[in-house]
Coordinates of C-alpha atoms in Angstrom, one line a residue:
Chain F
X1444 CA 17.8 17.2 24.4
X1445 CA 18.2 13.6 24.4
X1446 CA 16.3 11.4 21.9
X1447 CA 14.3 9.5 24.3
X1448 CA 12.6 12.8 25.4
X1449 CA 11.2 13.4 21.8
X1450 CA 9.0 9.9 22.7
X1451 CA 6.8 12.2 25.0
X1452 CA 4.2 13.9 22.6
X1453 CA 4.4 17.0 24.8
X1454 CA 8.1 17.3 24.1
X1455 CA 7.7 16.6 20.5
X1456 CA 5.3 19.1 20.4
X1457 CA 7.4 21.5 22.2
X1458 CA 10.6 20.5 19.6
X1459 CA 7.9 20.5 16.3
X1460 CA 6.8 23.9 17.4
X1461 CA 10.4 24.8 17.2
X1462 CA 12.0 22.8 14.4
X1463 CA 9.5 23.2 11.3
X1464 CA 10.2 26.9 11.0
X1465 CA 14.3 26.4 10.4
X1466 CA 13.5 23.2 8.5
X1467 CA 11.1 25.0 6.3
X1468 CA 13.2 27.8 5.6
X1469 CA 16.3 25.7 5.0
X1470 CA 14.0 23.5 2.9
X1471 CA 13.0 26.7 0.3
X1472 CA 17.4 27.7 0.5
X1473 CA 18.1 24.4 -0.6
X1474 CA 15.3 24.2 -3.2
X1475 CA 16.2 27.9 -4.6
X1476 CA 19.6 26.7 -5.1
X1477 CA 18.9 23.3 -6.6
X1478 CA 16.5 24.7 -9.0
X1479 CA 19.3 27.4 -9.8
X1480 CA 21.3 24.1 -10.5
X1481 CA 18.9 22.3 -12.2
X1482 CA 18.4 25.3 -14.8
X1483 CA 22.3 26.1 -15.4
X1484 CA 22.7 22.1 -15.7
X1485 CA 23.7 21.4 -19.6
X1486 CA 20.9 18.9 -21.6
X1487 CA 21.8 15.6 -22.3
X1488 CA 23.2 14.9 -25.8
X1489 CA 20.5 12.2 -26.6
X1490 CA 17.0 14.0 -24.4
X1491 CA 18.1 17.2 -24.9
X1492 CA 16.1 19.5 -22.2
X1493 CA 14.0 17.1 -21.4
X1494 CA 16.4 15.8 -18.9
X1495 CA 15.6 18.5 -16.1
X1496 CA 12.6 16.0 -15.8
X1497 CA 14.4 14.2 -13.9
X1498 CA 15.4 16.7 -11.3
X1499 CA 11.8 16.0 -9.8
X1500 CA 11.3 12.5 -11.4
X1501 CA 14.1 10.7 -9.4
X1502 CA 13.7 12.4 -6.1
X1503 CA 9.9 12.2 -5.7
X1504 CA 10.8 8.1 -7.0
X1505 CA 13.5 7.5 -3.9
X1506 CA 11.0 9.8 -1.5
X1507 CA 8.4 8.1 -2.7
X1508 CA 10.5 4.7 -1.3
X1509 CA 11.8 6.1 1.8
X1510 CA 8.3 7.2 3.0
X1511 CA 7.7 3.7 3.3
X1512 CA 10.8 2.9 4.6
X1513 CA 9.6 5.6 7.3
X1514 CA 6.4 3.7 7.7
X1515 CA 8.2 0.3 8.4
X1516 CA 10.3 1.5 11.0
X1517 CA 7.0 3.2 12.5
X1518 CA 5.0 0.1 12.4
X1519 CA 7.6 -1.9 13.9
X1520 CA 7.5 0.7 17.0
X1521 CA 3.5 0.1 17.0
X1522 CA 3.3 -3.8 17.1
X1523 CA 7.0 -3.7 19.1
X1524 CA 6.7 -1.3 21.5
X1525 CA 3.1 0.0 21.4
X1526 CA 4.1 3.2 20.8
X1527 CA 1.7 6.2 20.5
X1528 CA 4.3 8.1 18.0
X1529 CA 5.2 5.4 16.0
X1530 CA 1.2 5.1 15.0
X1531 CA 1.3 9.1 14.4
X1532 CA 4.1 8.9 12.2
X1533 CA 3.5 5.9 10.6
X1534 CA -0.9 8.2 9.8
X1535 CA 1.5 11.1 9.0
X1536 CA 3.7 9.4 6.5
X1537 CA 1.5 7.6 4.2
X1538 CA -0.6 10.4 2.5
X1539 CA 3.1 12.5 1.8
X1540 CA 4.5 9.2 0.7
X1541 CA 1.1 8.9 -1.8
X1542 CA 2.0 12.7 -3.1
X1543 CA 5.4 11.8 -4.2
X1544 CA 4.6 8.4 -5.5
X1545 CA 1.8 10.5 -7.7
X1546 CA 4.1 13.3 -8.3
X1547 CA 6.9 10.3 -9.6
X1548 CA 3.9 8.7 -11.7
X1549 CA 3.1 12.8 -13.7
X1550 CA 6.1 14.0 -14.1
X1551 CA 7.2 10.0 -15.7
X1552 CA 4.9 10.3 -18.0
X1553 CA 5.2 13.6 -18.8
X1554 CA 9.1 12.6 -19.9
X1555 CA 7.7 9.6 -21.4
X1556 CA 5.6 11.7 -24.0
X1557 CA 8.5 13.6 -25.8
X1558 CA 11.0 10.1 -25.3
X1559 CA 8.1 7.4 -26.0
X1560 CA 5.6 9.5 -28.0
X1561 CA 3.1 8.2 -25.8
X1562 CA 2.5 9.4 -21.8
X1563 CA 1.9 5.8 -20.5
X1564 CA 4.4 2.8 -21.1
X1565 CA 4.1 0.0 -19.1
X1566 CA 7.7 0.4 -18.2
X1567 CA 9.3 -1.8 -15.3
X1568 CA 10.0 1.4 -13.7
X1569 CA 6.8 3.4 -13.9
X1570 CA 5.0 0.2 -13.2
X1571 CA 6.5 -0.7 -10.2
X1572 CA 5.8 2.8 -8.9
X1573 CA 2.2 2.8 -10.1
X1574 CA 1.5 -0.2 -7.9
X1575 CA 3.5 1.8 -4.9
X1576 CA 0.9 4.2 -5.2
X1577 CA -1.9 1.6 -5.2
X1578 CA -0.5 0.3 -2.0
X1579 CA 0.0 4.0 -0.6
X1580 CA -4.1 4.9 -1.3
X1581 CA -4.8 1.1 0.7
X1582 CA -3.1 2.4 3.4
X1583 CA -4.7 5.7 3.1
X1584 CA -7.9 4.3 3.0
X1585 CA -7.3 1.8 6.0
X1586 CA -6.6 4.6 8.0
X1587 CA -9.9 6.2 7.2
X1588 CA -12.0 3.9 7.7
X1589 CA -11.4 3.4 11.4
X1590 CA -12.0 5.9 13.7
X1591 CA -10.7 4.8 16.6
X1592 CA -7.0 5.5 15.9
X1593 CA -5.3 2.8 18.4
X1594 CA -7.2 -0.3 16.3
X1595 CA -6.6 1.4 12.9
X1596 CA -2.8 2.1 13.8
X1597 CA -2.1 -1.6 14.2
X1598 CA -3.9 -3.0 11.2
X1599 CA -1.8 -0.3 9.3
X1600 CA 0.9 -1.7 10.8
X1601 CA 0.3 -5.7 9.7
X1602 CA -0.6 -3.9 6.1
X1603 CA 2.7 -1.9 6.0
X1604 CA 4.7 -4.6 7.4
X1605 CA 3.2 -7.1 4.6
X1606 CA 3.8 -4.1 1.8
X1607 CA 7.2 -4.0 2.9
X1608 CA 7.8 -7.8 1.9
X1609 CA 6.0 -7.4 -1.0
X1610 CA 7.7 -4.7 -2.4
X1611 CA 10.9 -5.6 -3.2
X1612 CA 8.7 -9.2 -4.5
X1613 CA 6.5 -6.7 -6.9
X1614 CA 9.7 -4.9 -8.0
X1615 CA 11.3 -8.0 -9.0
X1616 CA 8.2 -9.6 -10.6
X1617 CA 7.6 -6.6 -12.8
X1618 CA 11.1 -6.0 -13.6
X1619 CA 11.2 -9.5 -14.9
X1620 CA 7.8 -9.6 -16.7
X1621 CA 8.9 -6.3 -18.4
X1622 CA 11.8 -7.8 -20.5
X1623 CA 9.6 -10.7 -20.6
X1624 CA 7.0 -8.7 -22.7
X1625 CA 9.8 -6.1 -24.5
X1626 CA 13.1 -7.4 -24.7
X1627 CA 15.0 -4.1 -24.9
X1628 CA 14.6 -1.6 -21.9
X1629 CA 13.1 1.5 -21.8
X1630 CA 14.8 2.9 -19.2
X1631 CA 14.1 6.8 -18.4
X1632 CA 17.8 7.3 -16.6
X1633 CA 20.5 7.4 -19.6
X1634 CA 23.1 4.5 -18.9
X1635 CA 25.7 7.3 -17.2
X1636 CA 25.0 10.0 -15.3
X1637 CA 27.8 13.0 -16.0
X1638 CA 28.8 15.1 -12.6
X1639 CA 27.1 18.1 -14.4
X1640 CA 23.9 16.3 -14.1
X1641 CA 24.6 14.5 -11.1
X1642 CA 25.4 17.5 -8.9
X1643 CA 22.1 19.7 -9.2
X1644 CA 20.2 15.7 -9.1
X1645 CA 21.8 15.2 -5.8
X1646 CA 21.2 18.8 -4.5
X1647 CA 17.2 18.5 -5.5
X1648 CA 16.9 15.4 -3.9
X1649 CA 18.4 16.7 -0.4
X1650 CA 15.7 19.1 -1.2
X1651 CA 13.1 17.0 -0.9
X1652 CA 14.5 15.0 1.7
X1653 CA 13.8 18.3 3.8
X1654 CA 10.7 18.9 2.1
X1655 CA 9.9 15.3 3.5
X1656 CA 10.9 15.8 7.0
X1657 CA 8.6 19.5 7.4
X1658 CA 6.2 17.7 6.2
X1659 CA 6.4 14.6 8.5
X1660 CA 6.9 16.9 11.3
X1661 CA 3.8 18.9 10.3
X1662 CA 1.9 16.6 9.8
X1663 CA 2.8 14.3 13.3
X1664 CA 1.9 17.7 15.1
X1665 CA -1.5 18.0 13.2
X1666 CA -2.0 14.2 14.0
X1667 CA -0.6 14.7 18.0
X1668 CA -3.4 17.8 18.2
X1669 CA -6.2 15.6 16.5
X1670 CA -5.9 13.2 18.8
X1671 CA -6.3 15.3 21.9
X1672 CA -9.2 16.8 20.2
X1673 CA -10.9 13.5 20.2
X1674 CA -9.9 13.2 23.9
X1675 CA -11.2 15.8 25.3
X1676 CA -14.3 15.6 23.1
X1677 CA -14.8 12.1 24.7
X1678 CA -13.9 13.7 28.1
X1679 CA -16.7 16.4 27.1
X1680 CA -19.4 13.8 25.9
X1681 CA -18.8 11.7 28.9
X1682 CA -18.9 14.1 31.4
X1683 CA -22.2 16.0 29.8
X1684 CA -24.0 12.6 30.0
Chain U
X347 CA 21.3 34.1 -27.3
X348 CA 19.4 31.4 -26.3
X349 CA 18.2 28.2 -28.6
X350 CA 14.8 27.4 -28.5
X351 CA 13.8 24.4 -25.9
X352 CA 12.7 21.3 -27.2
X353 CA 9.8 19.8 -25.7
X354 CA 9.3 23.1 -23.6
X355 CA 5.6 22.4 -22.9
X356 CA 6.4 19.4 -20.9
X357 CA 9.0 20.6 -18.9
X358 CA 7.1 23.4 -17.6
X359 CA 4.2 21.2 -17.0
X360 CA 6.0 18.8 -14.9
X361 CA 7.7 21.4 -12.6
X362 CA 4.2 23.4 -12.6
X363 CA 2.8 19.6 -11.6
X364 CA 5.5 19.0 -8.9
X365 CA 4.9 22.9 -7.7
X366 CA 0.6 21.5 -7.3
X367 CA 1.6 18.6 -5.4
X368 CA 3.9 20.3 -2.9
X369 CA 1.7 23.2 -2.6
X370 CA -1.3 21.1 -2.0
X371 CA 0.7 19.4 0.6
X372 CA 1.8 22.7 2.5
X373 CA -2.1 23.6 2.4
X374 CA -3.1 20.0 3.8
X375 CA -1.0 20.4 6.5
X376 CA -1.3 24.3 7.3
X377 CA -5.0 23.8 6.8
X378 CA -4.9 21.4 9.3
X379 CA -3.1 22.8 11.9
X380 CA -5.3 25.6 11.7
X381 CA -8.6 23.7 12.1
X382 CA -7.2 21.7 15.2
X383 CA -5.7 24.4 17.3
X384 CA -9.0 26.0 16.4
X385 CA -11.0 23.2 18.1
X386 CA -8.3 22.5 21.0
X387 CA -9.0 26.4 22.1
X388 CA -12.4 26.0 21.4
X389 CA -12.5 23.3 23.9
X390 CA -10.4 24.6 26.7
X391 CA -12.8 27.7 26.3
X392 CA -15.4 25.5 27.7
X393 CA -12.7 24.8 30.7
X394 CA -11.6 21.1 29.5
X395 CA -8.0 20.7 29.9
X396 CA -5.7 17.0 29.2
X397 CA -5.4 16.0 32.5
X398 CA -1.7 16.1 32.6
X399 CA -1.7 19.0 30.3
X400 CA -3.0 21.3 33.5
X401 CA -1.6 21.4 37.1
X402 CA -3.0 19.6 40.6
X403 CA -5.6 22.2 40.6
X404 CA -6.8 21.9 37.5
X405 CA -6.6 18.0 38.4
X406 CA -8.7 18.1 41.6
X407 CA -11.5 19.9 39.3
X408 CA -11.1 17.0 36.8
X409 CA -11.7 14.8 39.5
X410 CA -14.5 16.8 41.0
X411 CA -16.4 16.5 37.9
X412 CA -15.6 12.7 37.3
X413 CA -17.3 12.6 40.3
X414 CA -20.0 14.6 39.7
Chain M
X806 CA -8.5 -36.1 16.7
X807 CA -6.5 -33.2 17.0
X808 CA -7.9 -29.3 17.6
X809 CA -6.4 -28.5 14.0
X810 CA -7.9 -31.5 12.4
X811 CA -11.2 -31.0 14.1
X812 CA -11.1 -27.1 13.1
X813 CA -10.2 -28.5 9.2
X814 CA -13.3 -31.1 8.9
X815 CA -15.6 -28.3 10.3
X816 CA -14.6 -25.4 8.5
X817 CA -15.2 -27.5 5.5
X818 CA -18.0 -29.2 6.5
X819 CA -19.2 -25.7 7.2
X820 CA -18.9 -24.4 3.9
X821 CA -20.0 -27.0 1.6
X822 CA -23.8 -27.5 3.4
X823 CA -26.5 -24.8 2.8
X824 CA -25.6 -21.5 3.3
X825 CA -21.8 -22.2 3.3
X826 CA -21.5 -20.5 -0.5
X827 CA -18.6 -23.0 -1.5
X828 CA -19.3 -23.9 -4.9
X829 CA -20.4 -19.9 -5.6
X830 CA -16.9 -19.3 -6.4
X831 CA -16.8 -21.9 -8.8
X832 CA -20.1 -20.4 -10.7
X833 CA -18.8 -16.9 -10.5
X834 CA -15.4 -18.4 -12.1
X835 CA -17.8 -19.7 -14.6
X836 CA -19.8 -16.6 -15.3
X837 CA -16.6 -14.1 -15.3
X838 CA -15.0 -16.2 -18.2
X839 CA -18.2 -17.0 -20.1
X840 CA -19.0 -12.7 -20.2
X841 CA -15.3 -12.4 -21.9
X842 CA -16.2 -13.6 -25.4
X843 CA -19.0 -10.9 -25.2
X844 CA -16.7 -8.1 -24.4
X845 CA -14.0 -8.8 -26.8
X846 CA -15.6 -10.8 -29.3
X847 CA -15.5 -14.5 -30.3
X848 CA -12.2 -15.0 -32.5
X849 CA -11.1 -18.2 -31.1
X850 CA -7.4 -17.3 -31.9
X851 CA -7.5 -14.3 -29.4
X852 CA -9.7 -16.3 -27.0
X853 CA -6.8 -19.1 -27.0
X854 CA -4.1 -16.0 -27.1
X855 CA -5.5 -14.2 -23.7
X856 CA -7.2 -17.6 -22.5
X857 CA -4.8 -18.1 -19.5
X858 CA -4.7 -14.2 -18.9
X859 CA -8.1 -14.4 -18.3
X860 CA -8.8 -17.7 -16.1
X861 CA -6.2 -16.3 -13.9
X862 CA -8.0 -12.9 -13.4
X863 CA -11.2 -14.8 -12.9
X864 CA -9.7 -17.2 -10.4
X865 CA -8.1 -13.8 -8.3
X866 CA -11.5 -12.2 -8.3
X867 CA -13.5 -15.6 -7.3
X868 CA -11.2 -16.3 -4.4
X869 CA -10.9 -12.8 -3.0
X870 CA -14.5 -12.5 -3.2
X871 CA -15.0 -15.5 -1.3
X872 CA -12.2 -14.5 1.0
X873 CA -14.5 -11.4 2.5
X874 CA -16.6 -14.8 4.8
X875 CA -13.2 -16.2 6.3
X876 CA -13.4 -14.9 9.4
X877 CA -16.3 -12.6 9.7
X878 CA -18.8 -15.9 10.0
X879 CA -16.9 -16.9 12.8
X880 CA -16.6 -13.3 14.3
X881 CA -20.1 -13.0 14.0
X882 CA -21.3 -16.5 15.8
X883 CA -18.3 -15.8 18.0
X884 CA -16.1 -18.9 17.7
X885 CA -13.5 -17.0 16.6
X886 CA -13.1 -15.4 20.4
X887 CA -13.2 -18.9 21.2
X888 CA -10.4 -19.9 18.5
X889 CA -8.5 -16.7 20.0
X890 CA -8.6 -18.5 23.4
X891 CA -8.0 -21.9 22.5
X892 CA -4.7 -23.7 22.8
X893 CA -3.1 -24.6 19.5
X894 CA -1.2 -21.6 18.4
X895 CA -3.3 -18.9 16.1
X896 CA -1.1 -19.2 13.8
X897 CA -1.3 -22.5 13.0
X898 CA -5.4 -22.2 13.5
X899 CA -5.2 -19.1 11.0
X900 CA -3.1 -21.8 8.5
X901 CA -5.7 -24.3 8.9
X902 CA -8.8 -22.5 8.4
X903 CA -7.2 -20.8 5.5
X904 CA -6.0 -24.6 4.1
X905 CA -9.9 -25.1 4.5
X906 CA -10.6 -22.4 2.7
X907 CA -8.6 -23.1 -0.3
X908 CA -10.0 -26.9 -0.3
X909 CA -13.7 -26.0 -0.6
X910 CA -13.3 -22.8 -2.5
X911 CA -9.6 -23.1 -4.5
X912 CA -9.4 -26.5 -5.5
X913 CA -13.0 -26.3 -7.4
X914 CA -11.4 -23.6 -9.2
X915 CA -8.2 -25.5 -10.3
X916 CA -10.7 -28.6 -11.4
X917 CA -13.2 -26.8 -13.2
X918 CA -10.2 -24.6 -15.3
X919 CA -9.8 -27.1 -18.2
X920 CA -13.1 -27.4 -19.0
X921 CA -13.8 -23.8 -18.8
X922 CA -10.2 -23.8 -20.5
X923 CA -12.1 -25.4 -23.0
X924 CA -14.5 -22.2 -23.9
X925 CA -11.7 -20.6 -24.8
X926 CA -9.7 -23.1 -27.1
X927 CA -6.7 -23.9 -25.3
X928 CA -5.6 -27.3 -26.5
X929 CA -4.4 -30.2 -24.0
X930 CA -1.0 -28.5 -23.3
X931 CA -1.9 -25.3 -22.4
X932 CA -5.0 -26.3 -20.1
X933 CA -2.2 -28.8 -18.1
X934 CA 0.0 -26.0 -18.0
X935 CA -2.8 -23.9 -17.0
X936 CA -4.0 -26.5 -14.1
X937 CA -0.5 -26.6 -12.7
X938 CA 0.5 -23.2 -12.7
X939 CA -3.3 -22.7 -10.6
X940 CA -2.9 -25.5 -8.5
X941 CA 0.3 -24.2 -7.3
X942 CA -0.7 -20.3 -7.7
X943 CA -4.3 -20.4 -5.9
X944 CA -2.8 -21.3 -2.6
X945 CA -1.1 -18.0 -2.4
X946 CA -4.1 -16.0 -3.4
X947 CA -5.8 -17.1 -0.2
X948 CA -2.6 -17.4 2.0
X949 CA -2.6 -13.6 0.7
X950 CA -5.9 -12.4 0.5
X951 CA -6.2 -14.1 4.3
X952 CA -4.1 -11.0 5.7
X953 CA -6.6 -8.9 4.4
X954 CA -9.5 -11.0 5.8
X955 CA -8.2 -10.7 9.3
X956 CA -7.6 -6.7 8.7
X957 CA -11.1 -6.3 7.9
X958 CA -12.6 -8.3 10.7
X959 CA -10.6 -6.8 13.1
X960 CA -12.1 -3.4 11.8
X961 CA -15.6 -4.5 11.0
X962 CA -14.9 -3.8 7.8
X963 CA -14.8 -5.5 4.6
X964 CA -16.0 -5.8 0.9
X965 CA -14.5 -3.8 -1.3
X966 CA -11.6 -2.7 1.6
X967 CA -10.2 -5.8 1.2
X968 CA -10.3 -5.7 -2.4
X969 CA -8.4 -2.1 -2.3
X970 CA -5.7 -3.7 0.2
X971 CA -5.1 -7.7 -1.3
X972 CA -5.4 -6.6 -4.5
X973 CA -2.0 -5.1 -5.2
X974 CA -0.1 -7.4 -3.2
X975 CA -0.9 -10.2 -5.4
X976 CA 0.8 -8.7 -8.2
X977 CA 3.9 -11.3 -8.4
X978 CA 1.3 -14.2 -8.2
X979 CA -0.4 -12.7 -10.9
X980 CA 2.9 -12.1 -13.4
X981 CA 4.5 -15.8 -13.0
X982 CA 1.0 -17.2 -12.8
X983 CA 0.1 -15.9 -16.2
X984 CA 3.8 -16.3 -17.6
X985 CA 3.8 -19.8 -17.0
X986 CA 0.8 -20.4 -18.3
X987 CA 1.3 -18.7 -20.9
X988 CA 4.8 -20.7 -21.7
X989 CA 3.1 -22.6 -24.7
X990 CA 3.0 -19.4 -27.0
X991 CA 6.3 -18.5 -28.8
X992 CA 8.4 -15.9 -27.3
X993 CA 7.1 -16.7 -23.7
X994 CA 10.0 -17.3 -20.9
X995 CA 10.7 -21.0 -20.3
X996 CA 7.2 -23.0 -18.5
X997 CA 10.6 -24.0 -15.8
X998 CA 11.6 -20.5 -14.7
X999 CA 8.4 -19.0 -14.0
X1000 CA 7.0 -21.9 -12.7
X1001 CA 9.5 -22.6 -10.1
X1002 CA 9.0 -18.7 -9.2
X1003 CA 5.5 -19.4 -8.5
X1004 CA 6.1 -22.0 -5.9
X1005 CA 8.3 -19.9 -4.6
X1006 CA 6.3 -17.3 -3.9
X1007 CA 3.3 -19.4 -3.0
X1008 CA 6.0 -21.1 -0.1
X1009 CA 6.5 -18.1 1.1
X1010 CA 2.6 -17.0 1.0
X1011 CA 2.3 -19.8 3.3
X1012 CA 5.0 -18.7 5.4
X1013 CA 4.0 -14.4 6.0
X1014 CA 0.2 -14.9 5.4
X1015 CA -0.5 -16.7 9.2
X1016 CA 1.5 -15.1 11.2
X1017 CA 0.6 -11.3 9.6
X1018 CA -3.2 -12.6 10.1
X1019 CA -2.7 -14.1 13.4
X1020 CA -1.1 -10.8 14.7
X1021 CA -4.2 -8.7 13.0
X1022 CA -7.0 -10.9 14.5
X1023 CA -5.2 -10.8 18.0
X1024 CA -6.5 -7.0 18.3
X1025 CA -9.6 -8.6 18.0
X1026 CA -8.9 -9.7 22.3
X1027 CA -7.2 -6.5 23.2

């Protein structure tokens, strides 16, 4: 099937229907054997356990990033090319990109309390990700408070479009105001990563890359049915009257 | 025999966090799916179809009842 | 005169006679800054300390709050379909009724700051410091806030939406706004490096603000 095919949403219904069962199940192998990983993987010499944190810290951080990477890319499709997909991936995107920033912010603090003693420090890091999240739930909330999903799609679009500018702008701003305000860094991520560690990180994070793309899939196909829902709804109201 | 783990409690808790998260997600989206195939049959019960969804019958009825 | 200069004088003119709610932001400024002392208590040396930290929250929540009438009084009269149709480019009608904005609403800000500066003992360095840095800063805050103003008129929306949305974004204007500011204290970065970040950003405000608000107020004809 070629690519331009998947643009009709009967097709990509038709290919969803198909794909999210072998991308589920490949996504549960890949996490039973990353976990495995994670578990065998030796501690770090200066965290000690602690470090399997980071199995889920770092890859819900970069998901967290590429869903609104995801998002760009989609809203580019809806302003460009008035799209109907791009505005259903760009819906479906931004509530799994919100879970993962979240996810990011809980399991950062919960390293932070046995490394800092405390479960919040206003770390460039978990800073920059905390306003991420901000940014996700404004998106979220734009995209429920407008019900009719054509208008909503394209302000979402301006507002992702805008984030994505931003972003790298916030990152830099808060990186700098951080060893403005503490000289020495906190960083979470120990100054080399050892091939021991880096193998089961890498493994987790393809992990959730799948994880990412069920999901996506999922939820475009919820979003696709929604939508003729609230056709033939309309078609129902309009005809009755 | 193995050492104890330091900081056990917080390891545990971010994996069982990470396990909510993804879970919850799974459940949005399998909730969801449910509800709206639940409400496209419901509606194609009462004989409403997507116009390109259904056949030239089905369209001619379409049109009969734009008409209507 | 030109459209854009005739669309500048009226916005203004607009906003400083009765029931145009200029000078409110001004008073809110005023009120925000005076409630401080109350909250965290009246040692002048923290008051001079946080001073600039505080007039540059105060000045973000005045001029997003009166960010919310930008467009909607002109969706609601319906001179902005007009403005949609017009000649001159919406981008550039965007820029000017935002530059409008910031006259009648930012600029009271930036003048009233040292003596409200004053309340909270900063001495004549900071306040000029403190003047500069919002002189420069305030312009992105509505060049910013502006995206969000078109958003939420183009959803009949607004309030506390466009709060949710603008807010984060003006995190960078925020950090160099206060760190400049701020510069007088010892240990602060150099008044030079975040000041020249500030303009930067502000520049490029100017830049992303009219054509991201053009494109959101042109679903408004679709």
């Amino acid at each position: 099937m070629a690519l331009g095919d998947l643009a009709n949403p009967s097709r990509f219904l038709a290919f969803a229907n198909r794909a999210i069962p072998w991308l589920g199940g490949l996504t549960v192998i890949v996490f039973a054997f990353g976990l495995n990983q994670a578990m065998l993987a030796p501690n770090d010499y200066q965290q000690g356990a602690t470090v399997k944190i980071m199995y889920l810290h770092v890859p819900s951080a970069w998901l967290s990033m590429m869903a609104w990477a995801v998002m760009t890319v989609a809203a580019l499709g809806t302003l460009v090319w008035r799209h109907p997909l791009a505005d259903v991936a760009a819906k479906a995107a931004a509530p799994i990109g919100g879970a993962f920033a979240l996810l990011c912010l809980i399991t950062g603090s919960l390293w932070g309390r046995p490394e800092w003693g405390t479960y919040w420090v206003w770390d460039a890091r978990l800073t920059s990700e905390l306003v991420l999240f901000l940014l996700y739930l404004g998106v979220v909330a734009l995209w429920r408070t407008v019900e009719d999903p054509a208008r909503a799609a394209r302000a979402a679009a301006i507002l992702t479009l805008v984030g994505a500018i931003d972003l790298p702008i916030i990152k830099f701003s808060v990186d700098w105001w951080n060893t403005l305000h503490q000289g020495a860094s906190f960083g979470l991520e120990g100054s080399t990563i050892y091939p021991t560690i880096l193998f089961p990180l890498l493994i987790m994070a393809a992990a959730f890359m799948l994880l990412f793309a069920t999901l996506q899939l999922a939820a475009m196909r919820n979003e696709i049915l929604r939508r003729r829902v609230r056709t033939l709804r309309l078609m129902r109201a309009r005809t009755a009257s | 025999m193995m050492a104890a783990i330091d900081h056990l409690p917080f390891i545990v808790g971010s994996y069982a966090a990470a396990f909510v998260v993804i879970a919850a997600l799974v459940a949005w989206v399998t909730i969801d799916f449910r509800a709206q195939r639940r409400a496209l049959a419901d509606l194609e019960m009462h004989g409403l179809t997507r116009r390109s969804a259904g056949g030239p019958a089905q369209r001619s009825i379409e049109g009969a009842k734009e008409k209507a | 005169m030109t459209p854009l200069g005739a669309l500048l004088i009226r916005d203004m003119r607009i906003s400083v006679r009765v029931g145009g709610g200029a000078l409110i932001g001004v008073l809110f400024f005023l009120v925000v800054v005076a409630l401080m002392p109350f909250a965290i208590g009246p040692n002048l040396l923290l008051l001079k300390r946080i001073g600039p930290a505080i007039l540059w929250l105060a000045a973000l929540l005045a001029s997003l709050l009166a960010l919310d009438r930008l467009f909607a009084a002109d969706h609601d009269d319906g001179s902005l379909d007009l403005l949609l149709m017009g000649r001159a480019p919406l981008e550039l009608v965007v820029a000017t009724k935002a530059l409008a904005h910031w006259l009648t609403t930012g600029l009271p800000l930036v003048i009233a700051a040292p003596v409200i500066g004053l309340l909270l003992n900063l001495d004549a360095a900071d306040d000029a410091a403190l003047v500069l840095t919002l002189l420069v800063g305030t312009p992105a805050l509505t060049f910013i806030g502006m995206v969000g103003a078109a958003i939420a008129v183009a959803l009949r929306r607004g309030g506390l939406l466009l709060a949710v949305l603008v807010l984060p974004l003006t995190v960078p204007v925020l950090i160099f706004g206060v760190a400049a500011a701020q510069s007088a204290f010892a240990g602060a970065a150099p008044f030079g490096t975040a000041f020249t970040i500030l303009c930067a950003l502000t520049l490029a405000s100017l830049v992303v603000g009219p054509f991201a608000a053009a494109a959101a107020l042109r679903q408004e004809i679709e």
